[in-house]
Coordinates of C-alpha atoms (C1' of nucleotides) in Angstrom, one line a residue:
Chain V
M1 CA -37.4 82.8 -140.8
T2 CA -40.0 80.4 -142.1
S3 CA -39.5 77.3 -140.0
A4 CA -39.7 74.6 -142.7
P5 CA -37.1 74.3 -145.5
P6 CA -38.3 74.5 -149.1
T7 CA -38.1 70.7 -149.6
V8 CA -40.3 69.5 -152.4
A9 CA -42.7 72.4 -152.4
T10 CA -41.2 74.4 -155.3
A11 CA -42.9 74.6 -158.7
S12 CA -40.8 71.8 -160.4
L13 CA -39.5 73.0 -163.8
P14 CA -38.3 76.5 -164.2
A15 CA -38.0 76.6 -160.4
P16 CA -35.3 78.9 -159.0
A17 CA -34.9 76.0 -156.7
S18 CA -33.6 76.0 -153.2
R19 CA -30.6 78.1 -152.2
R20 CA -27.4 77.0 -150.6
M21 CA -27.2 73.4 -151.6
S22 CA -24.3 71.3 -150.5
G23 CA -21.6 71.0 -153.1
E24 CA -22.3 67.4 -153.7
D25 CA -26.0 68.0 -154.2
R26 CA -25.6 70.9 -156.5
R27 CA -23.1 69.0 -158.6
R28 CA -25.6 66.1 -159.0
Q29 CA -28.4 68.5 -159.8
I30 CA -26.4 70.2 -162.5
V31 CA -25.4 66.8 -164.0
R32 CA -29.0 65.7 -164.0
I33 CA -30.2 68.9 -165.7
A34 CA -27.3 68.8 -168.2
M35 CA -28.2 65.3 -169.1
R36 CA -31.8 66.2 -170.0
R37 CA -30.7 69.3 -171.9
F38 CA -27.9 67.6 -173.9
S39 CA -30.2 64.7 -174.7
E40 CA -32.7 67.1 -176.2
K41 CA -30.4 69.3 -178.2
G42 CA -26.9 67.8 -178.4
F43 CA -23.7 69.2 -177.0
S44 CA -23.4 72.4 -178.9
G45 CA -27.1 73.0 -178.9
V46 CA -27.2 73.7 -175.2
T47 CA -25.6 76.7 -173.5
T48 CA -24.1 76.7 -170.0
K49 CA -26.4 79.7 -169.3
E50 CA -29.5 77.6 -170.0
I51 CA -28.3 74.9 -167.6
A52 CA -27.5 77.4 -164.9
A53 CA -30.9 79.1 -165.3
E54 CA -32.7 75.8 -164.9
A55 CA -30.6 75.0 -161.8
G56 CA -31.6 78.4 -160.4
V57 CA -28.0 79.3 -160.0
S58 CA -25.5 81.6 -161.7
E59 CA -23.3 80.4 -164.5
A60 CA -20.2 80.7 -162.5
I61 CA -21.3 77.9 -160.2
I62 CA -21.2 75.5 -163.1
F63 CA -17.6 76.4 -163.8
R64 CA -16.8 76.0 -160.1
H65 CA -17.8 72.3 -160.4
F66 CA -16.7 71.6 -163.9
A67 CA -13.7 73.4 -165.5
T68 CA -15.2 73.2 -169.0
K69 CA -18.4 72.4 -170.7
Q70 CA -16.8 69.2 -172.0
E71 CA -16.0 68.1 -168.5
L72 CA -19.6 68.5 -167.5
Y73 CA -20.5 66.3 -170.4
A74 CA -18.1 63.7 -169.4
A75 CA -19.4 63.8 -165.8
I76 CA -22.8 62.7 -167.1
L77 CA -21.5 59.5 -168.6
D78 CA -19.2 58.9 -165.6
Q79 CA -22.0 59.1 -163.2
K80 CA -24.3 56.9 -165.3
M81 CA -21.7 54.2 -165.5
K82 CA -21.3 54.3 -161.7
D83 CA -25.0 54.1 -161.2
A84 CA -25.6 51.3 -163.6
D85 CA -26.1 48.2 -161.5
A86 CA -27.3 45.3 -163.5
A87 CA -26.0 42.6 -161.2
A88 CA -29.4 41.2 -160.5
F89 CA -30.3 41.1 -164.1
W90 CA -27.1 39.3 -165.0
A91 CA -27.6 36.7 -162.3
L92 CA -31.1 36.0 -163.7
M93 CA -29.7 35.7 -167.2
R94 CA -27.0 33.3 -166.2
E95 CA -29.6 31.2 -164.4
L96 CA -31.9 31.1 -167.4
A97 CA -28.9 30.3 -169.6
A98 CA -27.8 27.4 -167.4
R99 CA -31.4 26.0 -167.5
R100 CA -31.4 26.3 -171.3
D101 CA -34.7 28.0 -171.1
D102 CA -34.3 29.6 -174.5
R103 CA -37.7 31.3 -174.7
R104 CA -37.6 32.9 -171.3
F105 CA -33.9 33.8 -171.8
F106 CA -34.6 35.8 -174.9
E107 CA -37.9 37.2 -173.7
T108 CA -36.2 38.4 -170.6
I109 CA -33.4 40.1 -172.3
M110 CA -35.7 41.8 -174.8
Q111 CA -38.0 42.9 -172.1
H112 CA -35.0 44.3 -170.2
I113 CA -33.9 46.3 -173.2
I114 CA -37.3 47.8 -173.7
E115 CA -37.7 48.6 -170.1
R116 CA -34.4 50.2 -169.7
H117 CA -34.7 52.2 -172.8
R118 CA -38.1 53.4 -171.9
A119 CA -37.1 54.3 -168.4
D120 CA -34.0 56.1 -169.4
Y121 CA -35.2 58.0 -172.3
S122 CA -32.9 61.0 -171.8
F123 CA -29.8 58.9 -171.5
Q124 CA -30.6 56.9 -174.6
R125 CA -30.9 60.0 -176.6
L126 CA -27.7 61.3 -175.0
L127 CA -25.9 58.2 -176.1
F128 CA -27.1 58.7 -179.6
F129 CA -25.9 62.2 -179.7
S130 CA -22.6 61.3 -178.3
A131 CA -22.1 58.5 -180.7
L132 CA -23.0 60.7 -183.6
E133 CA -20.8 63.5 -182.3
G134 CA -18.0 61.1 -181.8
H135 CA -17.2 61.7 -178.2
E136 CA -14.7 59.2 -176.9
L137 CA -16.9 58.6 -173.9
S138 CA -19.7 57.2 -175.9
E139 CA -17.2 54.8 -177.5
M140 CA -16.1 53.8 -174.0
F141 CA -19.6 53.2 -172.8
F142 CA -20.4 51.0 -175.8
R143 CA -17.2 49.0 -175.3
L144 CA -18.0 48.4 -171.7
Y145 CA -21.8 47.9 -171.9
A146 CA -22.8 46.8 -175.3
R147 CA -19.8 44.6 -175.9
D148 CA -20.6 42.5 -172.8
I149 CA -24.1 41.9 -173.8
F150 CA -23.2 40.9 -177.3
D151 CA -20.5 38.6 -176.1
F152 CA -22.8 37.0 -173.7
L153 CA -25.5 36.5 -176.2
G154 CA -23.1 35.3 -178.9
D155 CA -21.6 32.7 -176.5
Y156 CA -25.0 31.4 -175.5
I157 CA -26.2 31.1 -179.1
E158 CA -23.0 29.4 -180.2
T159 CA -23.5 26.9 -177.4
R160 CA -27.0 26.2 -178.4
V161 CA -26.0 25.7 -182.0
R162 CA -23.3 23.2 -180.9
E163 CA -25.9 21.4 -178.8
G164 CA -28.1 21.1 -181.8
A165 CA -31.0 23.1 -180.3
F166 CA -30.5 26.0 -182.8
R167 CA -30.0 25.9 -186.5
E168 CA -26.5 26.6 -187.9
V169 CA -26.8 30.4 -187.6
N170 CA -23.9 32.8 -187.3
P171 CA -24.0 33.6 -183.5
Q172 CA -23.0 37.2 -184.0
V173 CA -25.6 37.8 -186.6
A174 CA -28.2 36.2 -184.4
A175 CA -27.2 38.2 -181.4
R176 CA -27.4 41.4 -183.4
S177 CA -30.8 40.5 -184.7
L178 CA -32.0 39.8 -181.2
F179 CA -30.8 43.1 -180.0
A180 CA -32.1 45.0 -183.0
M181 CA -35.7 44.2 -182.5
P182 CA -36.4 45.7 -179.1
F183 CA -33.9 48.4 -179.7
L184 CA -35.6 49.7 -182.9
Q185 CA -38.9 49.4 -181.1
T186 CA -37.9 51.9 -178.5
M187 CA -36.0 54.0 -180.9
F188 CA -39.1 54.5 -183.0
E189 CA -41.1 55.3 -179.9
Q190 CA -38.6 57.9 -178.9
L191 CA -37.5 59.5 -182.1
H192 CA -40.7 59.7 -184.0
R193 CA -43.1 59.3 -181.2
D194 CA -44.4 56.5 -183.3
Q195 CA -47.4 54.7 -181.9
T196 CA -48.1 52.1 -184.5
V197 CA -46.8 49.3 -182.4
T198 CA -47.5 49.6 -178.7
G199 CA -47.6 47.3 -175.7
S200 CA -46.0 46.5 -172.4
P201 CA -42.4 45.4 -172.4
E202 CA -43.6 41.8 -171.6
T203 CA -46.0 41.7 -174.5
L204 CA -43.6 43.1 -177.0
A205 CA -40.8 41.0 -175.8
R206 CA -42.9 37.9 -176.2
A207 CA -43.8 38.9 -179.8
Y208 CA -40.3 39.7 -180.8
A209 CA -38.8 36.6 -179.1
A210 CA -41.3 34.4 -181.0
I211 CA -40.2 35.8 -184.3
F212 CA -36.6 35.4 -183.3
L213 CA -36.9 31.8 -182.2
D214 CA -39.5 30.5 -184.5
G215 CA -39.4 32.8 -187.5
V216 CA -42.4 34.0 -189.4
S217 CA -42.7 31.1 -191.8
R218 CA -45.0 28.3 -190.9
P219 CA -42.8 25.2 -190.8
A220 CA -43.1 22.7 -193.6
T221 CA -44.9 20.2 -191.3
A222 CA -47.9 22.4 -191.1
P223 CA -51.1 21.1 -192.7
T224 CA -51.5 23.8 -195.4
A225 CA -48.4 24.0 -197.6
K226 CA -45.3 22.1 -198.4
S227 CA -42.0 23.8 -198.3
S228 CA -41.5 23.4 -202.1
P229 CA -39.6 26.4 -203.6
A230 CA -42.6 28.5 -204.4
R231 CA -46.3 28.2 -204.6
T232 CA -46.9 30.3 -207.7
S233 CA -50.6 30.9 -206.9
Chain X
M1 CA -3.3 85.3 -217.4
T2 CA -2.6 81.6 -217.2
S3 CA -4.3 80.1 -220.2
A4 CA -6.0 77.0 -218.7
P5 CA -8.8 77.3 -216.2
P6 CA -8.3 75.5 -212.8
T7 CA -10.6 72.6 -213.7
V8 CA -9.9 69.5 -211.6
A9 CA -6.3 70.2 -210.9
T10 CA -6.9 71.6 -207.4
A11 CA -5.9 69.8 -204.2
S12 CA -9.3 68.3 -203.5
L13 CA -10.4 68.9 -199.9
P14 CA -9.5 72.3 -198.4
A15 CA -9.4 73.5 -202.0
P16 CA -10.1 77.1 -202.6
A17 CA -11.9 75.6 -205.6
S18 CA -12.6 77.2 -208.9
R19 CA -13.9 80.7 -209.2
R20 CA -16.9 82.0 -210.8
M21 CA -19.2 79.0 -210.8
S22 CA -22.7 79.3 -212.2
G23 CA -25.3 80.0 -209.5
E24 CA -26.8 76.6 -209.9
D25 CA -23.5 74.8 -209.5
R26 CA -22.4 76.8 -206.6
R27 CA -25.6 76.2 -204.8
R28 CA -25.3 72.4 -205.3
Q29 CA -21.7 72.4 -204.2
I30 CA -22.7 74.3 -201.0
V31 CA -25.5 71.8 -200.3
R32 CA -23.2 68.9 -200.8
I33 CA -20.6 70.3 -198.5
A34 CA -23.1 71.3 -195.9
M35 CA -24.6 67.8 -195.9
R36 CA -21.2 66.2 -195.1
R37 CA -20.5 68.7 -192.4
F38 CA -23.9 68.6 -190.7
S39 CA -23.8 64.8 -190.9
E40 CA -20.5 64.9 -189.0
K41 CA -21.2 67.4 -186.3
G42 CA -24.9 68.2 -186.3
F43 CA -26.7 71.4 -187.1
S44 CA -25.3 73.6 -184.3
G45 CA -21.9 72.0 -184.5
V46 CA -21.1 73.5 -187.8
T47 CA -20.6 77.1 -188.7
T48 CA -21.5 78.8 -191.9
K49 CA -17.9 80.1 -192.0
E50 CA -16.6 76.5 -192.1
I51 CA -18.8 75.6 -195.0
A52 CA -17.9 78.7 -196.9
A53 CA -14.2 78.0 -196.3
E54 CA -14.5 74.5 -197.7
A55 CA -16.4 75.8 -200.7
G56 CA -13.6 78.2 -201.2
V57 CA -15.9 81.1 -201.1
S58 CA -16.8 83.9 -198.8
E59 CA -19.5 83.5 -196.2
A60 CA -21.8 86.1 -197.9
I61 CA -22.2 83.8 -200.9
I62 CA -23.9 81.2 -198.7
F63 CA -26.4 83.8 -197.6
R64 CA -27.0 84.9 -201.1
H65 CA -28.3 81.3 -201.9
F66 CA -29.9 80.6 -198.6
A67 CA -31.5 83.3 -196.4
T68 CA -30.7 81.5 -193.2
K69 CA -28.6 78.5 -192.0
Q70 CA -31.9 76.7 -191.3
E71 CA -32.9 77.2 -195.0
L72 CA -29.6 75.6 -196.1
Y73 CA -30.3 72.7 -193.9
A74 CA -33.8 72.3 -195.3
A75 CA -32.4 72.4 -198.8
I76 CA -30.3 69.3 -198.2
L77 CA -33.3 67.2 -197.3
D78 CA -35.3 68.8 -200.2
Q79 CA -32.7 67.9 -202.7
K80 CA -32.3 64.4 -201.4
M81 CA -35.9 63.7 -201.6
K82 CA -35.9 64.9 -205.2
D83 CA -33.0 62.7 -206.1
A84 CA -34.4 59.6 -204.4
D85 CA -35.7 57.5 -207.2
A86 CA -36.6 54.0 -206.0
A87 CA -39.0 53.2 -208.8
A88 CA -37.1 50.2 -210.1
F89 CA -36.7 48.8 -206.6
W90 CA -40.4 49.1 -205.9
A91 CA -41.2 47.4 -209.2
L92 CA -39.0 44.5 -208.3
M93 CA -40.5 44.3 -204.9
R94 CA -44.0 44.2 -206.2
E95 CA -43.1 41.5 -208.6
L96 CA -41.5 39.3 -205.9
A97 CA -44.6 40.0 -203.8
A98 CA -46.9 38.9 -206.5
R99 CA -44.9 35.7 -207.0
R100 CA -45.0 35.0 -203.3
D101 CA -41.3 34.5 -203.3
D102 CA -40.9 35.1 -199.6
R103 CA -37.2 34.4 -199.3
R104 CA -36.1 36.5 -202.2
F105 CA -38.6 39.2 -201.2
F106 CA -37.1 39.6 -197.8
E107 CA -33.5 39.1 -198.9
T108 CA -34.0 41.8 -201.5
I109 CA -35.4 44.3 -199.2
M110 CA -32.8 43.7 -196.5
Q111 CA -30.0 43.9 -199.1
H112 CA -31.5 47.1 -200.4
I113 CA -31.5 48.6 -196.9
I114 CA -27.9 47.7 -196.3
E115 CA -26.7 48.9 -199.7
R116 CA -28.5 52.2 -199.4
H117 CA -27.3 52.9 -195.9
R118 CA -23.8 52.0 -196.8
A119 CA -23.7 54.1 -199.9
D120 CA -25.3 57.1 -198.3
Y121 CA -23.4 57.2 -195.1
S122 CA -23.5 61.0 -194.7
F123 CA -27.2 61.2 -195.3
Q124 CA -28.0 58.5 -192.8
R125 CA -26.0 60.3 -190.2
L126 CA -27.8 63.5 -191.1
L127 CA -31.1 61.9 -190.7
F128 CA -30.1 60.7 -187.3
F129 CA -29.1 64.1 -186.3
S130 CA -32.1 65.7 -187.6
A131 CA -34.4 63.2 -185.9
L132 CA -32.6 63.8 -182.6
E133 CA -32.6 67.5 -183.0
G134 CA -36.3 67.4 -183.8
H135 CA -36.2 69.1 -187.2
E136 CA -39.6 68.9 -188.8
L137 CA -38.0 67.9 -192.1
S138 CA -36.7 64.7 -190.7
E139 CA -40.2 63.9 -189.5
M140 CA -41.5 64.6 -193.0
F141 CA -38.9 62.4 -194.5
F142 CA -39.8 59.5 -192.3
R143 CA -43.4 59.9 -192.9
L144 CA -42.9 59.8 -196.7
Y145 CA -40.1 57.3 -196.9
A146 CA -40.2 54.9 -193.9
R147 CA -44.0 54.9 -193.6
D148 CA -44.3 53.6 -197.2
I149 CA -41.9 50.8 -196.6
F150 CA -43.6 49.7 -193.4
D151 CA -47.0 49.8 -194.8
F152 CA -45.9 47.7 -197.8
L153 CA -44.1 45.2 -195.6
G154 CA -47.0 45.1 -193.2
D155 CA -49.5 44.5 -195.9
Y156 CA -47.5 41.7 -197.5
I157 CA -47.0 39.9 -194.2
E158 CA -50.6 40.2 -193.3
T159 CA -51.5 38.7 -196.6
R160 CA -49.2 35.8 -196.1
V161 CA -50.6 35.2 -192.7
R162 CA -54.1 35.0 -194.1
E163 CA -52.9 32.7 -196.8
G164 CA -51.5 30.4 -194.1
A165 CA -47.9 30.7 -195.3
F166 CA -46.8 32.6 -192.2
R167 CA -47.6 32.0 -188.5
E168 CA -50.0 34.2 -186.7
V169 CA -47.6 37.0 -186.1
N170 CA -48.5 40.7 -185.7
P171 CA -47.7 42.1 -189.1
Q172 CA -46.4 45.4 -187.7
V173 CA -44.2 43.7 -185.3
A174 CA -42.8 41.4 -188.0
A175 CA -42.3 44.3 -190.4
R176 CA -40.4 46.2 -187.7
S177 CA -38.2 43.2 -186.9
L178 CA -37.4 42.8 -190.5
F179 CA -36.3 46.3 -190.9
A180 CA -34.5 46.4 -187.6
M181 CA -31.9 43.7 -188.6
P182 CA -30.2 45.3 -191.5
F183 CA -30.8 48.8 -190.1
L184 CA -28.9 48.0 -186.9
Q185 CA -26.2 46.3 -188.9
T186 CA -25.3 49.4 -190.8
M187 CA -25.9 51.6 -187.8
F188 CA -23.2 49.7 -185.9
E189 CA -20.9 49.9 -188.8
Q190 CA -21.3 53.6 -189.1
L191 CA -21.6 54.7 -185.5
H192 CA -19.0 52.5 -183.8
R193 CA -17.0 51.5 -186.8
D194 CA -17.8 48.0 -185.6
Q195 CA -16.3 45.2 -187.6
T196 CA -17.5 42.1 -185.7
V197 CA -20.0 41.2 -188.3
T198 CA -18.9 42.0 -191.9
G199 CA -19.9 40.8 -195.3
S200 CA -21.5 41.9 -198.6
P201 CA -25.0 43.1 -198.6
E202 CA -26.1 39.9 -200.2
T203 CA -24.4 37.6 -197.7
L204 CA -25.7 39.6 -194.7
A205 CA -29.2 39.9 -196.2
R206 CA -29.3 36.1 -196.6
A207 CA -28.3 35.5 -193.1
Y208 CA -30.7 38.0 -191.6
A209 CA -33.6 36.9 -193.8
A210 CA -33.0 33.3 -192.7
I211 CA -33.4 34.2 -189.1
F212 CA -36.4 36.2 -189.9
L213 CA -38.1 33.5 -191.9
D214 CA -37.0 30.4 -190.1
G215 CA -36.1 31.5 -186.6
V216 CA -33.0 30.3 -184.8
S217 CA -34.7 27.3 -183.1
R218 CA -34.4 24.0 -184.8
P219 CA -38.0 22.9 -185.6
A220 CA -39.4 20.1 -183.4
T221 CA -39.4 17.7 -186.4
A222 CA -35.6 17.7 -186.4
P223 CA -33.9 14.4 -185.3
T224 CA -32.2 15.7 -182.2
A225 CA -34.8 17.0 -179.7
K226 CA -38.5 17.2 -179.2
S227 CA -40.1 20.5 -178.5
S228 CA -40.7 19.6 -174.9
P229 CA -40.4 22.6 -172.6
A230 CA -36.7 22.3 -171.7
R231 CA -33.9 19.9 -171.9
T232 CA -32.2 20.5 -168.6
S233 CA -28.7 19.3 -169.2
Chain L
dC1 C1' -19.5 85.4 -131.2
dA2 C1' -15.8 85.5 -134.1
dC3 C1' -14.2 83.5 -138.2
dG4 C1' -12.9 80.6 -141.9
dT5 C1' -14.7 78.0 -145.5
dA6 C1' -17.6 76.9 -149.1
dA7 C1' -21.8 78.3 -151.9
dG8 C1' -23.2 82.0 -154.3
dT9 C1' -23.3 86.5 -157.1
dT10 C1' -22.2 90.4 -160.5
dA11 C1' -20.1 92.0 -164.0
dG12 C1' -17.2 91.4 -166.9
dT13 C1' -13.8 89.7 -171.4
dA14 C1' -12.4 87.8 -175.6
dT15 C1' -14.2 85.4 -179.1
dT16 C1' -17.3 83.5 -182.2
dC17 C1' -21.6 83.3 -184.5
dA18 C1' -25.3 84.2 -188.1
dC19 C1' -26.2 87.5 -191.0
dT20 C1' -25.7 92.4 -193.6
dT21 C1' -24.1 96.3 -196.4
dA22 C1' -21.5 98.3 -199.7
dC23 C1' -18.6 97.7 -203.1
dC24 C1' -16.0 95.0 -207.2
dA25 C1' -15.1 92.4 -211.4
dA26 C1' -16.0 88.7 -214.8
dG27 C1' -18.4 87.7 -218.6
dC28 C1' -21.6 88.7 -222.3
dA29 C1' -24.6 91.1 -225.6
dA30 C1' -25.6 95.4 -228.1
Chain Y
dT1 C1' -16.5 100.1 -225.9
dT2 C1' -20.5 100.5 -223.2
dG3 C1' -23.4 98.8 -220.1
dC4 C1' -25.6 95.5 -217.3
dT5 C1' -26.4 91.3 -215.0
dT6 C1' -24.5 88.3 -211.8
dG7 C1' -20.9 85.8 -209.0
dG8 C1' -17.9 87.3 -205.7
dT9 C1' -15.4 90.0 -201.7
dA10 C1' -14.2 92.9 -197.5
dA11 C1' -15.4 94.5 -193.6
dG12 C1' -18.3 94.9 -190.5
dT13 C1' -22.8 94.4 -186.6
dG14 C1' -25.1 93.1 -182.6
dA15 C1' -26.1 89.2 -180.1
dA16 C1' -24.3 85.0 -177.9
dT17 C1' -21.0 82.0 -175.9
dA18 C1' -17.6 79.8 -172.8
dC19 C1' -15.2 81.1 -169.2
dT20 C1' -13.0 84.5 -165.4
dA21 C1' -12.1 87.7 -161.6
dA22 C1' -13.5 89.9 -157.7
dC23 C1' -16.6 90.3 -154.3
dT24 C1' -20.5 88.7 -150.9
dT25 C1' -23.3 85.9 -147.9
dA26 C1' -24.8 81.6 -145.5
dC27 C1' -23.4 78.2 -142.2
dG28 C1' -21.0 75.1 -138.9
dT29 C1' -17.5 75.0 -135.3
dG30 C1' -13.9 76.3 -131.7

DNA sequence: CACGTAAGTTAGTATTCACTTACCAAGCAA
DNA sequence: TTGCTTGGTAAGTGAATACTAACTTACGTG
């Protein structure tokens, strides 16, 4: 008997891994591996055999924990929704909203979106796949997660319009625009490994928030041009 | 022998369809059906048997036209790229750019994005799938199609910044923002069947373009508030 | 140490999948 | 009619796939 247990010493990826895990641990390991695999190739693109192999375990073990492949898939979203704890983030957002600190409010939410999507690359891809494949679970996730964000954003923008701080924009359209910018940023990074626009979440969030708040046009009061319909050269 | 050929009389969807098509026609029909199916369930989610059944033909016919399933998949993108003819659109865009008609320029491009994505629902989903599944063909499509758009937009914005008409924004960031808005709009419509923000392409494009150009903030010159850091309460 | 429980294995099974082979018949030109 | 090209079919083939049944081994506890 070698005295020390395997711990972290194993190779890492195709590792046959340690034997005799506790049920709980094994289950979590399988869910983790399945998430990565499904996020890479979609539900029907991955075999249970593959997952078992990566976990260093026989296929039958997977079916001890999950009755069907579908159930394993569902378990991924289940666990993610349990893990998701954005309480601190929401507290900050409510504070910024109360202080009417528009710029920091939008920068923070955009930065948060970029950070989360970058950190949780696999899960984002998985959500895409599941949305495309029409799994009800993705729908549920969007209803619970995205809906909240959009409602919150929409309400804030609506308030600021009423207060006269914002122009008479449609709050829903504005909220969607706001979300679209950092979202597409990370989507491009992840889908096409696009590197044309890079930067830290802070930097990017500042740039996007500036466009969202101020627009790209130079306001009419600027020294150069009047806002007359068009300067035809 | 019934005198009249089947023509269009057949049921429509699970139709065994007409017999003895010309090779060319059959090929196109198969590509059309495959596109719809792949766009619904992804590459590995669809069987060649399914496609054959919908075409009202035996599986072997598919493999007469396409050596492998992969080749059929590739043929879809191939044909789409041949069909795509945006010459008129580009001419209009160049004209608007030359006239420095910023608002119409951006409204037109956003409207175009919404229209195309709405009209070509299946193909958009297919592109998503293929991007996620990492098919090289999707990469090719994006390099040829999206790259052009972004370069064109980036160049125009850069020019307008130099001319002093736009604020000192990063052209790439601005171009991406611009694209993100109508793109996410249709993505939500298609992925979640979301109906919170509806409207014709024109209406939506106007709303999004206004945010992009003018921002949501009311400019400091407005009667209500000065641009001082924050109006607490 | 016995011993029961839970983690793990081996070796299937039925079915489905992409793809093939060998044959058939519709149309058309000579 | 003959013959030949071409669109079409029937019936497979071997490899995978999700999932199962029956058996084995590690481990904590009375």
